[in-house]
Coordinates of C-alpha atoms in Angstrom, one line a residue:
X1 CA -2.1 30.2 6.9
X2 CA -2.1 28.0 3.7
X3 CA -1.7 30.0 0.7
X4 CA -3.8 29.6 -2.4
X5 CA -2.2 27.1 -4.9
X6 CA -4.8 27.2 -7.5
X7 CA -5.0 23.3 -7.3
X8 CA -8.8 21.8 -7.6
X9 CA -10.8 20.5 -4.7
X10 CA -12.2 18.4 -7.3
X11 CA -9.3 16.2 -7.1
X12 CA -9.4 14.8 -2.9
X13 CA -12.7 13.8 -3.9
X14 CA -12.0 12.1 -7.3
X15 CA -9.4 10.2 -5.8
X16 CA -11.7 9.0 -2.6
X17 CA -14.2 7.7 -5.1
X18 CA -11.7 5.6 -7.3
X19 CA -10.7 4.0 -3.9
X20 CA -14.2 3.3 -3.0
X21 CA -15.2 1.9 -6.1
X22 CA -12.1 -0.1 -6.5
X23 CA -12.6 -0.9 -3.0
X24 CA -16.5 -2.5 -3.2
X25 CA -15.3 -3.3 -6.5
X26 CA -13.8 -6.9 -4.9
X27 CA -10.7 -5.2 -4.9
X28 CA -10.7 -4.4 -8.4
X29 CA -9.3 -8.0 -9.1
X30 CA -11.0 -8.4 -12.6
X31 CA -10.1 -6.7 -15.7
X32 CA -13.7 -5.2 -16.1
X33 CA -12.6 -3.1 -12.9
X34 CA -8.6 -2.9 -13.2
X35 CA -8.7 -1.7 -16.7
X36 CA -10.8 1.6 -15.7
X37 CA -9.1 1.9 -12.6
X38 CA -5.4 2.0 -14.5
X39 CA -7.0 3.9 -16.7
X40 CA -8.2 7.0 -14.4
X41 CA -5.3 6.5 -12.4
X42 CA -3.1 7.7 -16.2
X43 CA -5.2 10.2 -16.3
X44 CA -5.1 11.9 -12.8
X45 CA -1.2 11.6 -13.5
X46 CA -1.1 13.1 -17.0
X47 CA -3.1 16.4 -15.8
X48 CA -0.7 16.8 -12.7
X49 CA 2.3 16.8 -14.4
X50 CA 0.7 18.5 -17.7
X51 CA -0.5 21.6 -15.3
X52 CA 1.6 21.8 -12.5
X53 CA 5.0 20.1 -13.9
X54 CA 6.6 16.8 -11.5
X55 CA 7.7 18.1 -7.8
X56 CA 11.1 18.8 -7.6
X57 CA 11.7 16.1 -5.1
X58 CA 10.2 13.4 -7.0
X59 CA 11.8 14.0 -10.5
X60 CA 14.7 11.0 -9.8
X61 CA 12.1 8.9 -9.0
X62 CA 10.5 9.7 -12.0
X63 CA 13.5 8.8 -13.4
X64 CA 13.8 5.7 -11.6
X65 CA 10.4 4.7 -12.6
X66 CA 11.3 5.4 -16.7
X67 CA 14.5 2.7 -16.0
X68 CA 12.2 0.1 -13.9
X69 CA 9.7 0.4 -16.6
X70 CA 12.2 -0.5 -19.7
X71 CA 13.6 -3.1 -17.7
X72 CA 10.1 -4.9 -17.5
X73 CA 9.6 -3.8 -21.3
X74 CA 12.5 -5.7 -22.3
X75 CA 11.4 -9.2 -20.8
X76 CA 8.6 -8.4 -23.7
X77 CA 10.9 -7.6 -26.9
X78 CA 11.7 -10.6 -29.2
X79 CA 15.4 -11.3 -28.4
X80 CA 18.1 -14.1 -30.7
X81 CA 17.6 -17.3 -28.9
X82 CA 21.1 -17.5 -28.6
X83 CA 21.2 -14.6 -26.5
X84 CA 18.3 -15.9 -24.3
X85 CA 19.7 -19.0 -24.2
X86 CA 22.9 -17.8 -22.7
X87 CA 21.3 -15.2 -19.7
X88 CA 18.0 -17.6 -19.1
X89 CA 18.5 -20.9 -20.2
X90 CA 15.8 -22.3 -18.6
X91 CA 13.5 -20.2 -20.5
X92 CA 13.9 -22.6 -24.3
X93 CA 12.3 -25.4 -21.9
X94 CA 9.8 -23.9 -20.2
X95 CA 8.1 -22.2 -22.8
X96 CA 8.2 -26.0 -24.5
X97 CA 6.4 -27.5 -21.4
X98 CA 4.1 -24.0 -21.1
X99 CA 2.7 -22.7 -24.4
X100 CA 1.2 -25.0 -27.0
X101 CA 2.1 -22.6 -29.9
X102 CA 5.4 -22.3 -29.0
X103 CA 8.4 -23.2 -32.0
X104 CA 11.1 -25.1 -30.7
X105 CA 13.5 -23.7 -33.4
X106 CA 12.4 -20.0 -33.3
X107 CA 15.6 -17.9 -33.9
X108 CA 13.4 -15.1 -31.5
X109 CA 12.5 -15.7 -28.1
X110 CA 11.2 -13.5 -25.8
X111 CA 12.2 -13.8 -21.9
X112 CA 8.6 -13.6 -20.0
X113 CA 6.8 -17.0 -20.7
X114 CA 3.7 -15.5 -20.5
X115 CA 3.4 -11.8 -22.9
X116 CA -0.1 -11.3 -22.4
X117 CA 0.6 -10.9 -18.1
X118 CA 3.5 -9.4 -18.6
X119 CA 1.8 -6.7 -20.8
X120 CA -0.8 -6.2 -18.3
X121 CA 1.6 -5.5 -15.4
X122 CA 3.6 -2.8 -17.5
X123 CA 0.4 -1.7 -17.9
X124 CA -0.1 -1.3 -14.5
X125 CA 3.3 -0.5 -13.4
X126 CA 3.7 2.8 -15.7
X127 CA 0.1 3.8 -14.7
X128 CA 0.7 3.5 -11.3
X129 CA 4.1 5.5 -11.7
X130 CA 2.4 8.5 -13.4
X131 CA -0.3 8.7 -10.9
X132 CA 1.9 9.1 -8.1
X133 CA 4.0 11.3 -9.6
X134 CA 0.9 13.3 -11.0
X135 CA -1.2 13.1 -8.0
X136 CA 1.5 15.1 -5.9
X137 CA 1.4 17.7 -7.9
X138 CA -2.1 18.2 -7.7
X139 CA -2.4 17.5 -3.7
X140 CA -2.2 20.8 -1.5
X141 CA -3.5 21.3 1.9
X142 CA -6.8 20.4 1.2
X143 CA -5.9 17.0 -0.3
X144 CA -4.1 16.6 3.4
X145 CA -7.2 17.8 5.0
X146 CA -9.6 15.9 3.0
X147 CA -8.2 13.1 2.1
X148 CA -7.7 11.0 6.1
X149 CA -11.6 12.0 6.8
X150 CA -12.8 10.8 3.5
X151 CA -11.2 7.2 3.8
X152 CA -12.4 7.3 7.8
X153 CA -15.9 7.6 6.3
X154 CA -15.0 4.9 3.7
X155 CA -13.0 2.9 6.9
X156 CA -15.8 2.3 9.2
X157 CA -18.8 0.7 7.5
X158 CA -16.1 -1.4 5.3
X159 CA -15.2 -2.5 8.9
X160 CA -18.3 -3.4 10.0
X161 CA -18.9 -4.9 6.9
X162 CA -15.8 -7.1 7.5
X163 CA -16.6 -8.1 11.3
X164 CA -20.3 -9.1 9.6
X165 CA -19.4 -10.9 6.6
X166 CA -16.9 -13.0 9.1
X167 CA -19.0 -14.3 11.0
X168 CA -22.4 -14.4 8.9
X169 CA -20.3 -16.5 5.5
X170 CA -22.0 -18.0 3.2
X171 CA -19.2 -18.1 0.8
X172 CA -20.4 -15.6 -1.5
X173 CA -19.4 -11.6 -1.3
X174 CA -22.1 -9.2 -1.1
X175 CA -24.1 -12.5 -0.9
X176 CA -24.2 -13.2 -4.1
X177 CA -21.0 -13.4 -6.0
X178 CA -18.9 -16.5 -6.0
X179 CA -15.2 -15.7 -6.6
X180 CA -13.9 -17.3 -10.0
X181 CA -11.2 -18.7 -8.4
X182 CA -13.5 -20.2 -5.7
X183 CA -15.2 -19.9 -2.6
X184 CA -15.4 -16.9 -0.8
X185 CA -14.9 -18.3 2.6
X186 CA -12.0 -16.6 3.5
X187 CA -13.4 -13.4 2.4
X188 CA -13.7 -10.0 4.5
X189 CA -15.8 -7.1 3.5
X190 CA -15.6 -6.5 0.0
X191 CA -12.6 -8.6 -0.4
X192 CA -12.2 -11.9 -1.8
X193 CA -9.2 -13.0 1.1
X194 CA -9.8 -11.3 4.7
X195 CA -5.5 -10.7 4.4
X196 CA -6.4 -8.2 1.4
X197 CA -8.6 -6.4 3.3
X198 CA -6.0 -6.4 6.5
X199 CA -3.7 -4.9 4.4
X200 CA -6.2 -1.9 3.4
X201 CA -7.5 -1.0 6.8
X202 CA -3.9 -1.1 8.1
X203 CA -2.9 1.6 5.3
X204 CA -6.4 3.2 6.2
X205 CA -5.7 3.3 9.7
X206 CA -2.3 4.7 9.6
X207 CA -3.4 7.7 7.7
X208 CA -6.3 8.2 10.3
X209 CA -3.7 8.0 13.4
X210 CA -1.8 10.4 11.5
X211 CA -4.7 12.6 11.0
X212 CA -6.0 12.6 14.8
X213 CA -2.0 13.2 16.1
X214 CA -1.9 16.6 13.9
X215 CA -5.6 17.3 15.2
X216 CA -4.7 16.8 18.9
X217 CA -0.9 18.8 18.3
X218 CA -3.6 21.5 17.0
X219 CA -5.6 21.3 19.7
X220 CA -3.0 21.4 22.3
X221 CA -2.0 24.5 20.6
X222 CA -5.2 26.1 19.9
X223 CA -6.0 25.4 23.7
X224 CA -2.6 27.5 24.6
X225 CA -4.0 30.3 22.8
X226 CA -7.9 29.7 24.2
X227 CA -9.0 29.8 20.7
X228 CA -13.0 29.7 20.0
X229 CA -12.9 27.0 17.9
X230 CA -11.2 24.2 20.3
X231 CA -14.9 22.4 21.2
X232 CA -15.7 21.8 17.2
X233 CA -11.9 20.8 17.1
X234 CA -12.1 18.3 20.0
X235 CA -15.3 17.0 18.9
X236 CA -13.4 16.2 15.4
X237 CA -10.9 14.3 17.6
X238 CA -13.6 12.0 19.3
X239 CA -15.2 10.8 15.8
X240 CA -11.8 10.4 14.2
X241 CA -10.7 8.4 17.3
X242 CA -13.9 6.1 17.0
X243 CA -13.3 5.5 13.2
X244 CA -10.0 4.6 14.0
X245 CA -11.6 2.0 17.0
X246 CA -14.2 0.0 14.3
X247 CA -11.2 -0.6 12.3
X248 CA -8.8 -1.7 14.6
X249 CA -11.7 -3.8 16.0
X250 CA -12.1 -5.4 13.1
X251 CA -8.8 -5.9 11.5
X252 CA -8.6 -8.0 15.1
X253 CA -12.1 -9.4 14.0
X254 CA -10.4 -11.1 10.5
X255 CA -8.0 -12.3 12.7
X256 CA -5.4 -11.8 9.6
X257 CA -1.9 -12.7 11.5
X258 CA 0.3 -10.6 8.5
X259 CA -2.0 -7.8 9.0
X260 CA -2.2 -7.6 12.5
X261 CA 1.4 -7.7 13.4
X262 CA 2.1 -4.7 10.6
X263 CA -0.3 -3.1 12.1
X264 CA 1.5 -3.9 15.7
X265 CA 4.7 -2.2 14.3
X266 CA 3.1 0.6 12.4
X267 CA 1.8 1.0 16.4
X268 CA 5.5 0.8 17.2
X269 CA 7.0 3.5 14.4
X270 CA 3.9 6.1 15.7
X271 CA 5.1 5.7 19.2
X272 CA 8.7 6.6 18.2
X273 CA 7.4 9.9 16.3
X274 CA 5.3 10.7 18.8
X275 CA 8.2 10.3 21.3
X276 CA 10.2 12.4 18.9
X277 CA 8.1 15.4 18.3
X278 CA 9.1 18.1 21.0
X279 CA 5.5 20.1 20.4
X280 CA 3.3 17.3 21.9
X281 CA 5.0 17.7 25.7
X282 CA 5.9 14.7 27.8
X283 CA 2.3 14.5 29.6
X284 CA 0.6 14.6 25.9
X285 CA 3.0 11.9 25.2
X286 CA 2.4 9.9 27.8
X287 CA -1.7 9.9 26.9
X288 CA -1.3 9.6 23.3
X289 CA 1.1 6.2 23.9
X290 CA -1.4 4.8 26.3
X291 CA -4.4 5.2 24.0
X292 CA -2.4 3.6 21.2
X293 CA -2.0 0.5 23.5
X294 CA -5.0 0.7 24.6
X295 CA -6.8 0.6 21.6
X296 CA -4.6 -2.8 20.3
X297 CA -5.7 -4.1 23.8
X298 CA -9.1 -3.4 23.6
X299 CA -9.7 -4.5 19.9
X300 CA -7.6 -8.0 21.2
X301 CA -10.0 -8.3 23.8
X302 CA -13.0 -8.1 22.3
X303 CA -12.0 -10.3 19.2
X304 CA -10.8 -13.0 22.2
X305 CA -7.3 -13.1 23.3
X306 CA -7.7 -17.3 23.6
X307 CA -9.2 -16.8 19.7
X308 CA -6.2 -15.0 18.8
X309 CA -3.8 -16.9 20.6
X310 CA -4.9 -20.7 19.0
X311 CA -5.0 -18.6 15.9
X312 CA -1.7 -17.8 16.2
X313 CA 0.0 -20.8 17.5
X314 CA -1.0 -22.5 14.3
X315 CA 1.6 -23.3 12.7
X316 CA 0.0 -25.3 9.3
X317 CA -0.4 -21.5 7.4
X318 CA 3.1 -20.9 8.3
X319 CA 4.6 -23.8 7.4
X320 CA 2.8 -24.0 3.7
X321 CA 4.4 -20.3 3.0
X322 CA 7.7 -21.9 3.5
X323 CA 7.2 -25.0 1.0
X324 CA 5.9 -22.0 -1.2
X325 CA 8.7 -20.1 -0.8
X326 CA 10.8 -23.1 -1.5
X327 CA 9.5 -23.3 -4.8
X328 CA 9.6 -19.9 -5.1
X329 CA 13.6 -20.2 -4.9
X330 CA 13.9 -22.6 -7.3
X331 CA 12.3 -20.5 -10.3
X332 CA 14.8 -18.0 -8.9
X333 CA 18.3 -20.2 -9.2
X334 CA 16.7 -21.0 -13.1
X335 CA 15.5 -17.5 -13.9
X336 CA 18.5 -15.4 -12.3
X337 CA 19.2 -12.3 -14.4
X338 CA 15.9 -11.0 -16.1
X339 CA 13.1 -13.5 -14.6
X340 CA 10.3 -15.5 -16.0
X341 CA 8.4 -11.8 -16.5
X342 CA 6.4 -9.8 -14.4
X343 CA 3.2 -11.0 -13.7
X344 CA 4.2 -14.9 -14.4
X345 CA 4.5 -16.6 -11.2
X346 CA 1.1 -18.2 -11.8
X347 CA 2.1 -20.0 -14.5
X348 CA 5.2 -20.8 -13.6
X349 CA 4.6 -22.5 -10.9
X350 CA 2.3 -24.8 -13.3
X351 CA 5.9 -26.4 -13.7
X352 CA 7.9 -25.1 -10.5
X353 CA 5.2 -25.8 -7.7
X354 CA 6.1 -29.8 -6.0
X355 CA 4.8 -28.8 -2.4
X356 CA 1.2 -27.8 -1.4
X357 CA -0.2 -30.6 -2.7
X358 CA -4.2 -29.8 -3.9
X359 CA -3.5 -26.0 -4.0
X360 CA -2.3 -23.8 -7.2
X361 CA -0.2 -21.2 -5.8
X362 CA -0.7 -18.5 -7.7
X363 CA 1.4 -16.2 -5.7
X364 CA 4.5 -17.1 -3.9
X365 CA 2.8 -15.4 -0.3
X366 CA 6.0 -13.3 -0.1
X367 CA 6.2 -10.3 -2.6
X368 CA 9.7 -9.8 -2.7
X369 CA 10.0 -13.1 -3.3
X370 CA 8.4 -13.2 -6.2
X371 CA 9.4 -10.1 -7.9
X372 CA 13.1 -11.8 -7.9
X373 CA 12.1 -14.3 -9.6
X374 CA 9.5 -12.7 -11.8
X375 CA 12.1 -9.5 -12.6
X376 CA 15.3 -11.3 -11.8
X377 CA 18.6 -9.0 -10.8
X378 CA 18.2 -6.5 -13.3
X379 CA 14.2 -6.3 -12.5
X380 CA 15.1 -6.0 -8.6
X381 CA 17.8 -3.7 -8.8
X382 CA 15.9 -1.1 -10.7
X383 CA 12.9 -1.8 -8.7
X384 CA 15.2 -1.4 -5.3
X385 CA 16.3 2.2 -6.6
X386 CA 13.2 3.6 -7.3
X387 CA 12.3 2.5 -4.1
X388 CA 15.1 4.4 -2.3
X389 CA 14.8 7.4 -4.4
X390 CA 11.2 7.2 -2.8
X391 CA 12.3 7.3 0.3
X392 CA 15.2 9.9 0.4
X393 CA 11.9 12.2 -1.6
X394 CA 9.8 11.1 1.8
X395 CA 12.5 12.0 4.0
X396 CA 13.0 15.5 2.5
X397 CA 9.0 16.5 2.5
X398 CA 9.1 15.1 6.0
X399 CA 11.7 17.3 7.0
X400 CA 10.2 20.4 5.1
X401 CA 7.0 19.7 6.7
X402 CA 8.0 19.5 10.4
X403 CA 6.8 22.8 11.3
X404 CA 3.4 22.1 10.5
X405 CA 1.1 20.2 13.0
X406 CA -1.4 18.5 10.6
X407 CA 0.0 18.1 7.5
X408 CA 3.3 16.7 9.1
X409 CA 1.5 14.2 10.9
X410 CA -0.7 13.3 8.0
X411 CA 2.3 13.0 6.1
X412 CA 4.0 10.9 8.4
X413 CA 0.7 8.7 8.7
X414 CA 1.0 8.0 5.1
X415 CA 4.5 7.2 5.6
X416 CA 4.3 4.6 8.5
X417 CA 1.2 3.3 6.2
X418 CA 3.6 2.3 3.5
X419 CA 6.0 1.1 6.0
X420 CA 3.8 -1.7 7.6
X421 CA 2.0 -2.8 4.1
X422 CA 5.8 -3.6 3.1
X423 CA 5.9 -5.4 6.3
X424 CA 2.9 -7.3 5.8
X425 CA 4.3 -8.4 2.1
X426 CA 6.9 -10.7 3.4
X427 CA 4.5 -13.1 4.3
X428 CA 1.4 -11.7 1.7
X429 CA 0.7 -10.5 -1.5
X430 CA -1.9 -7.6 -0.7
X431 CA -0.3 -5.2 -2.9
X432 CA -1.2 -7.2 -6.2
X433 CA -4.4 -6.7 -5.4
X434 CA -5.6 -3.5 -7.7
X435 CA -7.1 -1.5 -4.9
X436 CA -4.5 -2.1 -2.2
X437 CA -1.9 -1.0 -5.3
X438 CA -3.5 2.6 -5.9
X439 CA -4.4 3.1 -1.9
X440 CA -0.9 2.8 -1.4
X441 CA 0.5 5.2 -4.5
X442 CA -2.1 7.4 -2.9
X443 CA -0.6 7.4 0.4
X444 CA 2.6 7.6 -1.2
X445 CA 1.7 10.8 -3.3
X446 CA 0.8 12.4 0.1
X447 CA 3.7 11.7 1.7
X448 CA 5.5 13.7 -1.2
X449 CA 3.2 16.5 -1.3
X450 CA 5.4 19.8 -1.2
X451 CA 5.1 22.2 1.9
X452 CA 3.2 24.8 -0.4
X453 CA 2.7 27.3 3.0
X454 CA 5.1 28.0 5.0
X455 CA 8.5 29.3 6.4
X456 CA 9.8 33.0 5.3
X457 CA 12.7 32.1 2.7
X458 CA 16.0 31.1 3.5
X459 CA 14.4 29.6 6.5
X460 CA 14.4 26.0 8.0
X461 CA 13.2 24.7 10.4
X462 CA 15.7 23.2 13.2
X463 CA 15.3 20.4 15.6
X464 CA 10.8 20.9 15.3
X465 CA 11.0 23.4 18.0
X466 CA 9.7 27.1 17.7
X467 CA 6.8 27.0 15.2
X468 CA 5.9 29.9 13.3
X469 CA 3.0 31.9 13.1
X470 CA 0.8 34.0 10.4
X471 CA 0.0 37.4 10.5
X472 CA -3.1 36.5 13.1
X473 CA -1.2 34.8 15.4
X474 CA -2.2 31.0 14.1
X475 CA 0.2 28.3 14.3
X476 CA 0.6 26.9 10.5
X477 CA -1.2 23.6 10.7

């Protein structure tokens, strides 16, 4: 039985409709829809930790998020030149070649050669931070409940959206709107690149397999027990399970290679929980491994398994990543310690870029990449801490949460979610889009949400056997 927290039921619902209108929002790629969207996200953050205080568990990442933040806050402070001279030489003469206005002599320098995107990412990166440290605090059982079956409503006519505007492309989303970057060709859905929205659905559709797992562990359980309620709980199974078939089918559809094989491994990490978890039984096992590969079999085949193969022998997309990624490493063996500044790859690569000839690369197709030589040592370092401090704060709830059937699975959804989107971003960039940035601080605040109902005191649970039971005899779910 889930005890009363006293947290609103506004907030599943508030947070559902920031993704969807970042979502149809093109991503929320342009200021007129970023700038609201970091905006509410401060907010949701600043009333979570104003009414409810930061969870325990995530208060060294809070911490961690304070030290990444200064770190990018100092690539904005006026600095002596001599000082940036000696850590970032390179920065005198590329601000020279870069910015018109710039004063050779200046005794000041600052170390991001562009301000303005460097301002704008802080921006984003502190609002970000406070969300997901907020939005735990305001997430209970509800938000777990809520949360997976509003983005499956959100999922499935996004996906057929994506399978239609594939193959009916006129080079304009919605029909109309030309991006201002150009073309919409390779768009998908709502997105202005069909990787973008791969990276979405992938996130989406691990939170919806973790969903369905905790149903069908409730299920088995409810069936144990002959409970009343097991046909309106099977029948929640069968819709969930066909949400979770249109998106598969048409992350196939976009044929996105980055998003399909994180999606293949997030496939992978479920099979090794479910193989894991002692309360589904070896035949339930067994069924729920099949339909996993069955699902990634079916979707394949009905996308074309010669369509995905050609697609996927092609080597030309490949081998363009690694002449960006070459000229990725060479801002990085000039910008070494603090970067060019977060947010400036774009224009860096006005000066860096000698490959790809006819395309700008805005992005170096490889996150990681180009945070090191955005952020430099002292950037990455921070940014690698917070990042554990993450995970060790995952790994506790996780734990705490194993004796629950939905809201461990849901949680572990969320967490397999984050898993293959940092898979996908060796090769892609989805998480600088706006909306793939909050969808994935949202799955990361669920992951952290504390286990609010639960064991007697003093009490944890061991090895994810025995599972308790409330005062009517109903497993805690």
């Amino acid at each position: 039985m889930t005890r009363p927290t006293g947290r609103s039921a506004v907030t599943p619902w508030l947070v559902l409709t920031l993704i969807a209108l970042a979502t149809l929002a093109f991503g929320a790629v342009y200021p007129w829809a970023y700038l609201p969207l970091f905006v509410a996200a401060t907010t949701i953050g600043v009333i979570g930790i104003a009414q409810h205080g930061v969870v325990p568990t995530l208060r060294p990442v809070l911490a961690g998020l304070a030290l990444l933040s200064i770190t990018v806050a100092i690539q904005l402070i006026p600095l002596p030149a001599t000082f940036v001279n000696a850590i970032s030489p390179s920065t005198h003469g590329v601000m020279n070649s870069y910015d018109l206005g710039f004063v050779p002599d200046s005794e000041w320098l600052r170390l991001s050669i562009d301000p303005a995107r460097t301002r704008i990412a802080l921006f984003a990166l502190i609002a970000l931070g406070i969300y997901l440290i907020g939005l735990a605090s305001l997430l209970d059982a509800r938000g777990l409940r809520l949360l997976p079956r509003g983005l499956a409503l959100l999922a499935v006519p996004l996906a057929l959206f994506a399978i239609y505007s594939r193959q009916d492309n006129n080079g304009l989303i919605y029909g109309f709107w030309e991006p201002l970057d150009g073309g919409g060709a390779d768009q998908a859905g709502p997105f202005i690149n069909r990787n973008h929205f791969g990276g979405w659905i992938v996130m989406s559709l691990c939170v919806m397999i973790g969903w369905l797992l905790g149903k069908i562990e409730r299920v088995s359980r409810a069936s144990q027990k002959r409970s009343p309620s097991i046909a309106g709980e099977i029948g929640a199974v069968f819709l969930m399970a066909t949400a979770i078939a249109f998106g598969t089918i048409s992350l196939f559809w976009i044929v996105s290679r980055s998003a399909i094989t994180s999606f293949g491994a997030a496939v992978l990490v479920f099979a090794w929980f479910v193989i894991k978890r002692r309360h589904m039984g070896p035949a339930r096992q067994m069924l729920i491994l099949a339909a996993l590969g069955a699902v990634l079999i079916a979707a394949a085949s009905f996308r074309g398994i010669d369509t995905l193969a050609r697609w996927f022998v092609d080597e030309r997309s490949l081998l363009s990543r690694i002449d960006a990624w070459r000229d990725g490493w060479d801002v990085v063996r000039d910008f070494p310690v603090l970067g060019t500044g977060l947010n400036t790859y774009s224009p860096a690569m006005l000066l860096y870029q000698k490959r790809n000839p006819g395309f700008h690369m805005a992005q170096a197709h490889n996150d990681y990449l180009q945070l090191v030589a955005e952020g430099g040592v002292i950037v990455v370092l921070a940014a690698a801490g917070t990042v554990i401090l993450l995970i060790s704060a995952m790994r506790r709830t996780l734990r705490a949460a194993s004796i629950e059937a939905r809201g461990y699975w849901v949680r572990t959804g969320c967490a397999v979610g984050l898993m293959a989107i940092a898979f996908q971003e060796i090769a892609e960039f989805s998480l600088q889009i706006p909306a793939n940035a909050f969808l994935f601080c949202t799955l990361a605040a669920l992951t952290v949400t504390p286990v609010r109902s639960g064991t007697p005191a003093g009490v944890l649970p061991r090895g994810n056997i025995d599972v308790p039971e409330d005062s009517g005899g109903a497993a805690l779910s």
